[in-house]
Short mmCIF file of C-alpha atoms in Angstrom, two decimals:
data_model
loop_
_atom_site.label_atom_id
_atom_site.label_comp_id
_atom_site.label_asym_id
_atom_site.label_seq_id
_atom_site.Cartn_x
_atom_site.Cartn_y
_atom_site.Cartn_z
CA GLU A 884 91.46 -4.53 53.59
CA ILE A 885 92.36 -0.69 52.93
CA VAL A 886 90.63 1.60 55.61
CA LEU A 887 90.36 4.50 54.06
CA THR A 888 88.84 7.24 57.35
CA GLN A 889 87.55 10.95 56.44
CA SER A 890 88.29 13.92 58.43
CA PRO A 891 86.33 15.76 59.99
CA ALA A 892 83.05 13.49 59.60
CA THR A 893 80.64 17.24 58.88
CA LEU A 894 82.50 20.75 57.40
CA SER A 895 80.32 24.15 58.27
CA LEU A 896 81.44 26.54 56.42
CA SER A 897 79.96 29.62 54.34
CA PRO A 898 80.11 30.41 50.72
CA GLY A 899 82.83 31.52 49.99
CA GLU A 900 85.34 30.15 52.31
CA ARG A 901 87.62 27.55 51.36
CA ALA A 902 86.96 23.99 52.45
CA THR A 903 89.92 21.48 53.05
CA LEU A 904 88.81 17.42 53.32
CA SER A 905 91.44 14.71 54.58
CA CYS A 906 91.40 11.40 53.86
CA ARG A 907 93.96 9.24 55.55
CA ALA A 908 94.36 5.62 54.46
CA SER A 909 95.50 2.10 56.66
CA GLN A 910 98.58 1.33 54.04
CA ASN A 911 100.25 2.83 50.89
CA VAL A 912 97.44 3.50 48.16
CA ASN A 913 100.54 5.06 46.02
CA SER A 914 98.61 7.82 43.98
CA TYR A 915 95.23 5.30 43.67
CA LEU A 916 92.66 7.60 45.80
CA ALA A 917 89.66 9.13 43.87
CA TRP A 918 86.97 11.74 45.67
CA TYR A 919 83.32 12.20 45.21
CA GLN A 920 80.86 13.57 45.53
CA GLN A 921 76.69 12.96 46.28
CA LYS A 922 73.78 15.05 47.01
CA PRO A 923 70.87 13.61 48.44
CA GLY A 924 69.04 11.54 46.17
CA GLN A 925 71.63 11.47 43.52
CA ALA A 926 74.75 9.16 42.56
CA PRO A 927 78.40 9.95 43.12
CA ARG A 928 80.18 11.96 40.52
CA LEU A 929 83.87 12.09 40.10
CA LEU A 930 85.92 14.89 40.90
CA ILE A 931 89.43 13.63 41.48
CA TYR A 932 91.00 10.34 39.49
CA ASP A 933 94.34 9.42 40.90
CA ALA A 934 94.46 11.81 43.87
CA SER A 935 94.65 14.91 41.35
CA ASN A 936 93.61 14.50 38.58
CA MET A 937 90.37 16.45 38.14
CA ALA A 938 87.37 14.18 36.11
CA THR A 939 85.82 15.91 32.95
CA GLY A 940 83.60 18.99 33.58
CA ILE A 941 84.97 19.48 36.89
CA PRO A 942 84.60 23.02 38.25
CA ALA A 943 88.39 24.28 38.52
CA ARG A 944 87.93 25.17 42.05
CA PHE A 945 88.59 21.68 43.05
CA SER A 946 91.79 19.88 43.57
CA GLY A 947 93.37 17.26 45.30
CA SER A 948 96.77 16.33 46.35
CA GLY A 949 98.46 13.62 48.56
CA SER A 950 100.36 10.52 47.78
CA GLY A 951 101.03 7.12 50.01
CA THR A 952 98.21 7.51 52.84
CA ASP A 953 97.74 11.21 53.21
CA PHE A 954 95.30 13.26 50.89
CA ILE A 955 93.75 16.65 50.18
CA LEU A 956 90.16 17.56 48.65
CA THR A 957 90.40 21.19 48.29
CA ILE A 958 87.18 23.21 47.44
CA SER A 959 89.45 27.09 47.05
CA SER A 960 85.73 29.12 47.15
CA LEU A 961 82.43 27.31 48.04
CA GLU A 962 79.72 27.86 45.60
CA PRO A 963 75.88 26.87 46.93
CA GLU A 964 76.18 23.79 44.76
CA ASP A 965 78.99 22.51 46.48
CA PHE A 966 77.61 21.70 50.11
CA ALA A 967 77.03 17.37 49.25
CA VAL A 968 78.65 14.52 51.07
CA TYR A 969 82.41 13.92 49.47
CA TYR A 970 83.72 10.37 49.68
CA CYS A 971 86.98 8.99 48.89
CA GLN A 972 87.84 5.95 47.28
CA GLN A 973 91.19 3.99 46.75
CA ARG A 974 91.68 1.54 43.95
CA SER A 975 95.03 0.22 45.02
CA THR A 976 93.24 -2.95 45.46
CA TRP A 977 91.58 -3.11 42.68
CA PRO A 978 88.78 -4.63 41.82
CA ARG A 979 88.53 -4.67 45.85
CA ILE A 980 88.30 -0.52 46.20
CA THR A 981 87.29 0.32 49.51
CA PHE A 982 85.31 3.79 50.38
CA GLY A 983 85.97 6.30 53.14
CA GLN A 984 82.96 6.82 55.17
CA GLY A 985 82.20 10.09 53.80
CA THR A 986 82.39 14.11 54.62
CA ARG A 987 79.54 16.10 54.95
CA LEU A 988 80.07 19.77 53.68
CA GLU A 989 76.88 21.48 54.95
CA ILE A 990 76.14 25.71 55.52
CA LYS A 991 77.14 26.90 58.09
CA GLU B 193 76.32 10.05 25.88
CA VAL B 194 76.82 7.45 28.17
CA GLN B 195 74.02 5.72 30.01
CA LEU B 196 73.09 3.15 32.66
CA LEU B 197 70.16 2.48 34.22
CA GLU B 198 69.10 -0.07 36.51
CA SER B 199 66.13 -2.01 37.48
CA GLY B 200 64.69 -4.55 39.44
CA GLY B 201 64.69 -3.56 43.04
CA GLY B 202 62.41 -4.11 45.24
CA LEU B 203 60.76 -5.44 48.41
CA GLU B 204 61.82 -8.99 49.55
CA GLN B 205 61.80 -10.74 52.23
CA PRO B 206 64.44 -12.57 54.25
CA GLY B 207 65.85 -15.05 52.42
CA GLY B 208 63.98 -14.08 49.02
CA SER B 209 65.81 -13.28 46.00
CA LEU B 210 66.03 -10.73 43.41
CA ARG B 211 67.64 -10.05 40.41
CA LEU B 212 69.00 -6.47 39.12
CA SER B 213 69.93 -5.20 36.04
CA CYS B 214 71.26 -3.06 34.60
CA ALA B 215 70.99 -1.49 31.26
CA ALA B 216 74.00 0.70 29.04
CA SER B 217 74.36 2.63 26.17
CA GLY B 218 76.86 5.27 24.75
CA PHE B 219 80.14 3.49 24.95
CA THR B 220 81.73 -0.10 24.44
CA PHE B 221 80.31 -1.75 27.27
CA SER B 222 82.04 -5.38 26.08
CA ALA B 223 85.35 -3.11 26.58
CA TYR B 224 84.83 -2.20 29.93
CA ASP B 225 84.90 -3.61 33.82
CA MET B 226 81.37 -3.30 35.57
CA THR B 227 80.56 -2.83 39.22
CA TRP B 228 78.34 -2.91 41.47
CA VAL B 229 77.92 -0.49 44.49
CA ARG B 230 75.48 -0.66 47.68
CA GLN B 231 74.97 2.36 49.90
CA ALA B 232 72.23 1.22 52.88
CA PRO B 233 70.23 4.40 54.17
CA GLY B 234 71.21 7.28 55.63
CA LYS B 235 75.24 4.88 55.06
CA GLY B 236 78.42 4.95 52.88
CA LEU B 237 79.18 3.31 50.27
CA GLU B 238 79.77 -0.10 49.23
CA TRP B 239 81.87 -2.25 47.26
CA VAL B 240 79.50 -5.23 46.13
CA ALA B 241 81.15 -6.74 42.42
CA THR B 242 82.95 -6.45 39.76
CA VAL B 243 83.09 -8.75 36.96
CA THR B 244 85.52 -7.93 33.53
CA GLY B 245 84.53 -6.74 30.21
CA SER B 246 84.65 -10.19 28.75
CA GLY B 247 82.48 -11.93 32.01
CA VAL B 248 84.58 -14.63 32.59
CA THR B 249 86.23 -13.10 36.05
CA LYS B 250 83.99 -12.11 39.07
CA TYR B 251 85.04 -10.01 42.14
CA TYR B 252 82.80 -10.15 45.56
CA ALA B 253 83.12 -8.32 48.46
CA ASP B 254 82.81 -11.00 51.82
CA SER B 255 79.73 -10.32 53.17
CA VAL B 256 77.77 -11.13 49.54
CA LYS B 257 79.72 -14.39 48.40
CA GLY B 258 78.20 -17.44 47.41
CA ARG B 259 74.73 -15.27 47.79
CA PHE B 260 75.10 -12.88 45.22
CA THR B 261 76.17 -13.88 41.64
CA ILE B 262 77.15 -11.00 38.90
CA SER B 263 77.36 -11.36 35.34
CA ARG B 264 76.28 -9.38 31.82
CA ASP B 265 75.36 -10.00 28.15
CA ASN B 266 77.55 -8.41 26.46
CA SER B 267 74.99 -9.08 22.93
CA LYS B 268 72.46 -6.42 24.74
CA ASN B 269 74.55 -4.48 27.11
CA ASN B 270 73.54 -5.62 29.85
CA LEU B 271 74.70 -5.93 33.53
CA PHE B 272 73.06 -8.23 36.11
CA LEU B 273 73.37 -8.96 40.27
CA GLN B 274 71.41 -11.81 40.98
CA MET B 275 71.03 -11.96 44.86
CA ASN B 276 70.03 -15.02 46.61
CA SER B 277 69.43 -15.57 50.49
CA LEU B 278 69.04 -11.54 50.90
CA ARG B 279 69.57 -10.07 54.67
CA ALA B 280 68.13 -7.81 56.22
CA GLU B 281 70.99 -5.95 55.80
CA ASP B 282 71.53 -6.26 52.30
CA THR B 283 69.11 -3.18 52.59
CA ALA B 284 70.69 -0.62 50.01
CA VAL B 285 70.20 1.49 46.88
CA TYR B 286 72.81 -0.48 44.16
CA TYR B 287 74.67 0.89 41.92
CA CYS B 288 75.76 -0.05 38.43
CA ALA B 289 79.10 2.03 37.46
CA LYS B 290 81.77 1.85 35.06
CA ARG B 291 84.94 1.81 35.04
CA PHE B 292 87.42 5.43 33.74
CA CYS B 293 89.65 4.43 31.23
CA ALA B 294 92.80 6.53 29.24
CA GLY B 295 95.66 6.30 27.98
CA GLY B 296 95.65 2.38 28.87
CA VAL B 297 94.92 2.67 32.31
CA CYS B 298 91.99 2.70 34.03
CA HIS B 299 91.13 4.14 37.16
CA SER B 300 87.71 4.92 38.91
CA PHE B 301 84.22 5.32 38.23
CA ASP B 302 82.89 7.70 35.19
CA TYR B 303 79.20 6.71 35.13
CA TRP B 304 77.60 5.86 38.03
CA GLY B 305 73.22 4.95 36.75
CA HIS B 306 70.69 6.31 39.12
CA GLY B 307 70.33 3.04 41.22
CA THR B 308 67.44 1.06 42.76
CA LEU B 309 66.71 0.61 45.77
CA VAL B 310 66.59 -2.93 47.41
CA THR B 311 64.53 -3.62 50.91
CA VAL B 312 65.02 -7.14 52.64
CA SER B 313 62.15 -7.43 55.40
CA SER B 314 59.20 -9.22 56.05
#
Protein backbone atom coordinates (compact mmCIF):
# COMPACT_ATOMS: atom_id res chain seq x y z
CA GLU A 1 0.00 0.00 0.00
CA ILE A 2 1.25 3.46 -0.86
CA VAL A 3 1.32 5.67 2.23
CA LEU A 4 0.83 9.40 1.81
CA THR A 5 2.26 11.61 4.55
CA GLN A 6 1.00 15.18 4.75
CA SER A 7 2.77 18.00 6.53
CA PRO A 8 2.29 19.94 8.58
CA ALA A 9 -0.61 18.38 10.46
CA THR A 10 -1.88 21.86 11.30
CA LEU A 11 -1.00 25.14 9.63
CA SER A 12 -1.94 28.43 11.29
CA LEU A 13 -2.01 31.42 8.97
CA SER A 14 -3.83 34.69 8.50
CA PRO A 15 -6.05 35.74 5.57
CA GLY A 16 -3.93 37.13 2.76
CA GLU A 17 -0.94 34.93 3.57
CA ARG A 18 0.45 32.20 1.35
CA ALA A 19 -0.14 28.57 2.33
CA THR A 20 2.13 25.71 1.34
CA LEU A 21 0.95 22.16 2.09
CA SER A 22 3.07 19.09 1.46
CA CYS A 23 2.26 15.50 0.56
CA ARG A 24 4.94 12.81 0.35
CA ALA A 25 4.33 9.35 -1.08
CA SER A 26 6.09 6.22 0.12
CA GLN A 27 6.52 5.12 -3.51
CA ASN A 28 6.51 6.78 -6.91
CA VAL A 29 2.96 7.76 -7.89
CA ASN A 30 4.03 9.60 -11.06
CA SER A 31 1.69 12.58 -11.35
CA TYR A 32 -1.37 10.66 -10.20
CA LEU A 33 -2.07 12.80 -7.17
CA ALA A 34 -5.15 14.84 -6.29
CA TRP A 35 -5.94 17.40 -3.62
CA TYR A 36 -9.29 17.83 -1.88
CA GLN A 37 -10.69 20.44 0.47
CA GLN A 38 -13.12 19.42 3.18
CA LYS A 39 -15.10 21.73 5.43
CA PRO A 40 -16.94 20.56 8.57
CA GLY A 41 -20.05 18.58 7.77
CA GLN A 42 -19.35 18.61 4.05
CA ALA A 43 -18.05 16.12 1.51
CA PRO A 44 -14.56 16.59 0.09
CA ARG A 45 -14.24 18.88 -2.91
CA LEU A 46 -11.76 18.17 -5.69
CA LEU A 47 -9.29 21.02 -6.12
CA ILE A 48 -6.39 19.63 -8.15
CA TYR A 49 -6.02 16.41 -10.14
CA ASP A 50 -2.95 14.80 -11.64
CA ALA A 51 -0.68 16.95 -9.48
CA SER A 52 -1.18 20.29 -11.21
CA ASN A 53 -4.48 20.39 -13.07
CA MET A 54 -7.16 22.60 -11.57
CA ALA A 55 -10.62 21.12 -11.26
CA THR A 56 -13.62 22.94 -12.67
CA GLY A 57 -14.66 26.03 -10.76
CA ILE A 58 -11.63 26.18 -8.49
CA PRO A 59 -10.21 29.67 -7.89
CA ALA A 60 -6.87 30.47 -9.49
CA ARG A 61 -5.24 31.07 -6.10
CA PHE A 62 -5.02 27.27 -5.73
CA SER A 63 -2.17 25.50 -7.51
CA GLY A 64 -0.46 22.16 -7.31
CA SER A 65 3.00 20.93 -8.23
CA GLY A 66 5.25 17.93 -7.95
CA SER A 67 5.73 14.45 -9.34
CA GLY A 68 7.08 11.13 -8.20
CA THR A 69 6.96 11.22 -4.41
CA ASP A 70 6.83 14.90 -3.43
CA PHE A 71 3.87 17.20 -4.01
CA ILE A 72 2.84 20.69 -2.96
CA LEU A 73 -0.52 22.45 -2.78
CA THR A 74 -0.17 26.23 -2.72
CA ILE A 75 -2.83 28.76 -1.89
CA SER A 76 -1.37 32.07 -3.01
CA SER A 77 -3.40 34.43 -0.83
CA LEU A 78 -5.73 32.94 1.75
CA GLU A 79 -9.39 33.88 1.76
CA PRO A 80 -11.56 33.31 4.86
CA GLU A 81 -13.36 30.42 3.11
CA ASP A 82 -10.08 28.55 2.54
CA PHE A 83 -9.69 27.52 6.18
CA ALA A 84 -10.50 23.82 6.10
CA VAL A 85 -8.87 20.39 6.04
CA TYR A 86 -6.93 19.39 2.93
CA TYR A 87 -6.30 15.82 1.79
CA CYS A 88 -4.06 14.41 -0.89
CA GLN A 89 -4.99 11.18 -2.67
CA GLN A 90 -3.06 8.96 -5.06
CA ARG A 91 -4.58 6.94 -7.90
CA SER A 92 -1.40 5.21 -9.05
CA THR A 93 -2.76 1.95 -7.67
CA TRP A 94 -6.35 2.49 -8.83
CA PRO A 95 -8.79 1.37 -7.63
CA ARG A 96 -6.87 0.78 -4.40
CA ILE A 97 -6.39 4.46 -3.81
CA THR A 98 -5.04 5.95 -0.62
CA PHE A 99 -5.44 9.29 1.10
CA GLY A 100 -3.10 11.31 3.26
CA GLN A 101 -4.09 11.93 6.85
CA GLY A 102 -4.94 15.57 6.16
CA THR A 103 -3.62 19.04 6.94
CA ARG A 104 -5.82 21.34 8.98
CA LEU A 105 -5.50 24.94 7.83
CA GLU A 106 -6.63 27.20 10.64
CA ILE A 107 -6.93 30.92 11.16
CA LYS A 108 -4.09 32.41 13.17
CA GLU B 1 -26.39 18.74 -12.71
CA VAL B 2 -24.65 15.74 -11.18
CA GLN B 3 -26.20 14.59 -7.91
CA LEU B 4 -25.33 11.70 -5.62
CA LEU B 5 -27.67 11.04 -2.72
CA GLU B 6 -26.83 8.42 -0.12
CA SER B 7 -29.31 6.77 2.21
CA GLY B 8 -29.59 3.78 4.48
CA GLY B 9 -27.30 4.72 7.33
CA GLY B 10 -28.26 4.39 10.97
CA LEU B 11 -27.51 2.68 14.24
CA GLU B 12 -26.80 -1.05 14.11
CA GLN B 13 -25.47 -3.52 16.65
CA PRO B 14 -22.15 -5.29 16.20
CA GLY B 15 -22.64 -8.29 13.97
CA GLY B 16 -25.62 -6.72 12.26
CA SER B 17 -26.22 -5.64 8.67
CA LEU B 18 -27.06 -2.48 6.79
CA ARG B 19 -27.57 -1.69 3.13
CA LEU B 20 -26.51 1.70 1.86
CA SER B 21 -27.84 3.19 -1.36
CA CYS B 22 -26.62 6.01 -3.55
CA ALA B 23 -29.03 7.49 -6.08
CA ALA B 24 -27.22 9.08 -9.00
CA SER B 25 -28.48 11.58 -11.54
CA GLY B 26 -27.18 14.07 -14.07
CA PHE B 27 -24.68 11.83 -15.83
CA THR B 28 -24.48 8.55 -17.73
CA PHE B 29 -24.25 6.35 -14.66
CA SER B 30 -23.25 3.14 -16.42
CA ALA B 31 -20.21 4.81 -17.99
CA TYR B 32 -18.41 5.42 -14.70
CA ASP B 33 -16.72 3.41 -12.00
CA MET B 34 -18.32 4.18 -8.67
CA THR B 35 -16.68 4.11 -5.27
CA TRP B 36 -17.55 4.13 -1.57
CA VAL B 37 -15.25 6.10 0.72
CA ARG B 38 -15.73 6.34 4.48
CA GLN B 39 -14.65 8.72 7.20
CA ALA B 40 -14.66 7.74 10.86
CA PRO B 41 -15.62 10.54 13.27
CA GLY B 42 -12.81 13.08 13.44
CA LYS B 43 -10.59 10.97 11.18
CA GLY B 44 -9.39 10.95 7.60
CA LEU B 45 -10.75 9.39 4.42
CA GLU B 46 -10.58 5.67 3.70
CA TRP B 47 -11.33 3.88 0.44
CA VAL B 48 -13.87 1.09 0.94
CA ALA B 49 -14.88 -0.41 -2.40
CA THR B 50 -15.14 0.29 -6.15
CA VAL B 51 -17.28 -1.23 -8.88
CA THR B 52 -16.70 -0.83 -12.58
CA GLY B 53 -19.32 0.77 -14.81
CA SER B 54 -20.65 -2.56 -16.00
CA GLY B 55 -20.90 -3.85 -12.46
CA VAL B 56 -18.87 -6.92 -13.32
CA THR B 57 -15.63 -6.15 -11.50
CA LYS B 58 -15.50 -5.20 -7.84
CA TYR B 59 -12.64 -4.25 -5.56
CA TYR B 60 -12.54 -4.08 -1.77
CA ALA B 61 -10.29 -2.74 0.95
CA ASP B 62 -8.82 -5.51 3.09
CA SER B 63 -10.66 -4.09 6.10
CA VAL B 64 -14.07 -4.92 4.59
CA LYS B 65 -13.35 -7.83 2.23
CA GLY B 66 -15.65 -10.75 2.88
CA ARG B 67 -18.09 -8.60 4.88
CA PHE B 68 -19.16 -5.85 2.48
CA THR B 69 -20.53 -6.19 -1.06
CA ILE B 70 -20.67 -3.37 -3.57
CA SER B 71 -23.19 -3.54 -6.42
CA ARG B 72 -25.06 -1.32 -8.82
CA ASP B 73 -28.30 -1.20 -10.78
CA ASN B 74 -27.58 0.68 -13.99
CA SER B 75 -31.23 0.54 -15.04
CA LYS B 76 -32.14 2.65 -12.00
CA ASN B 77 -28.89 4.60 -11.54
CA ASN B 78 -28.29 3.24 -8.08
CA LEU B 79 -25.16 2.17 -6.23
CA PHE B 80 -25.32 -0.09 -3.19
CA LEU B 81 -23.14 -1.23 -0.31
CA GLN B 82 -24.32 -4.29 1.60
CA MET B 83 -22.60 -4.28 4.96
CA ASN B 84 -22.64 -7.51 6.99
CA SER B 85 -20.91 -8.56 10.20
CA LEU B 86 -20.60 -4.95 11.22
CA ARG B 87 -17.94 -3.93 13.73
CA ALA B 88 -17.51 -0.87 15.90
CA GLU B 89 -14.64 0.22 13.66
CA ASP B 90 -17.04 0.44 10.71
CA THR B 91 -18.62 3.48 12.35
CA ALA B 92 -18.19 6.31 9.85
CA VAL B 93 -19.82 8.60 7.35
CA TYR B 94 -20.02 6.71 4.07
CA TYR B 95 -19.73 8.68 0.84
CA CYS B 96 -20.38 7.53 -2.69
CA ALA B 97 -18.12 9.16 -5.24
CA LYS B 98 -17.97 9.40 -9.01
CA ARG B 99 -14.72 9.25 -10.92
CA PHE B 100 -13.86 12.11 -13.24
CA CYS B 101 -12.95 11.20 -16.81
CA ALA B 102 -11.80 13.51 -19.60
CA GLY B 103 -10.22 12.84 -22.96
CA GLY B 104 -10.41 9.11 -22.41
CA VAL B 105 -8.43 9.29 -19.19
CA CYS B 106 -10.03 8.81 -15.79
CA HIS B 107 -8.75 10.67 -12.79
CA SER B 108 -10.00 11.18 -9.25
CA PHE B 109 -13.39 11.95 -7.71
CA ASP B 110 -15.14 15.04 -9.01
CA TYR B 111 -18.50 14.45 -7.34
CA TRP B 112 -19.31 13.15 -3.89
CA GLY B 113 -22.59 12.61 -2.12
CA HIS B 114 -23.33 14.31 1.18
CA GLY B 115 -22.68 11.08 3.07
CA THR B 116 -24.70 8.82 5.33
CA LEU B 117 -23.70 8.05 8.92
CA VAL B 118 -23.34 4.45 10.03
CA THR B 119 -22.98 3.87 13.75
CA VAL B 120 -22.16 0.40 15.04
CA SER B 121 -22.73 0.15 18.76
CA SER B 122 -24.53 -2.00 21.30
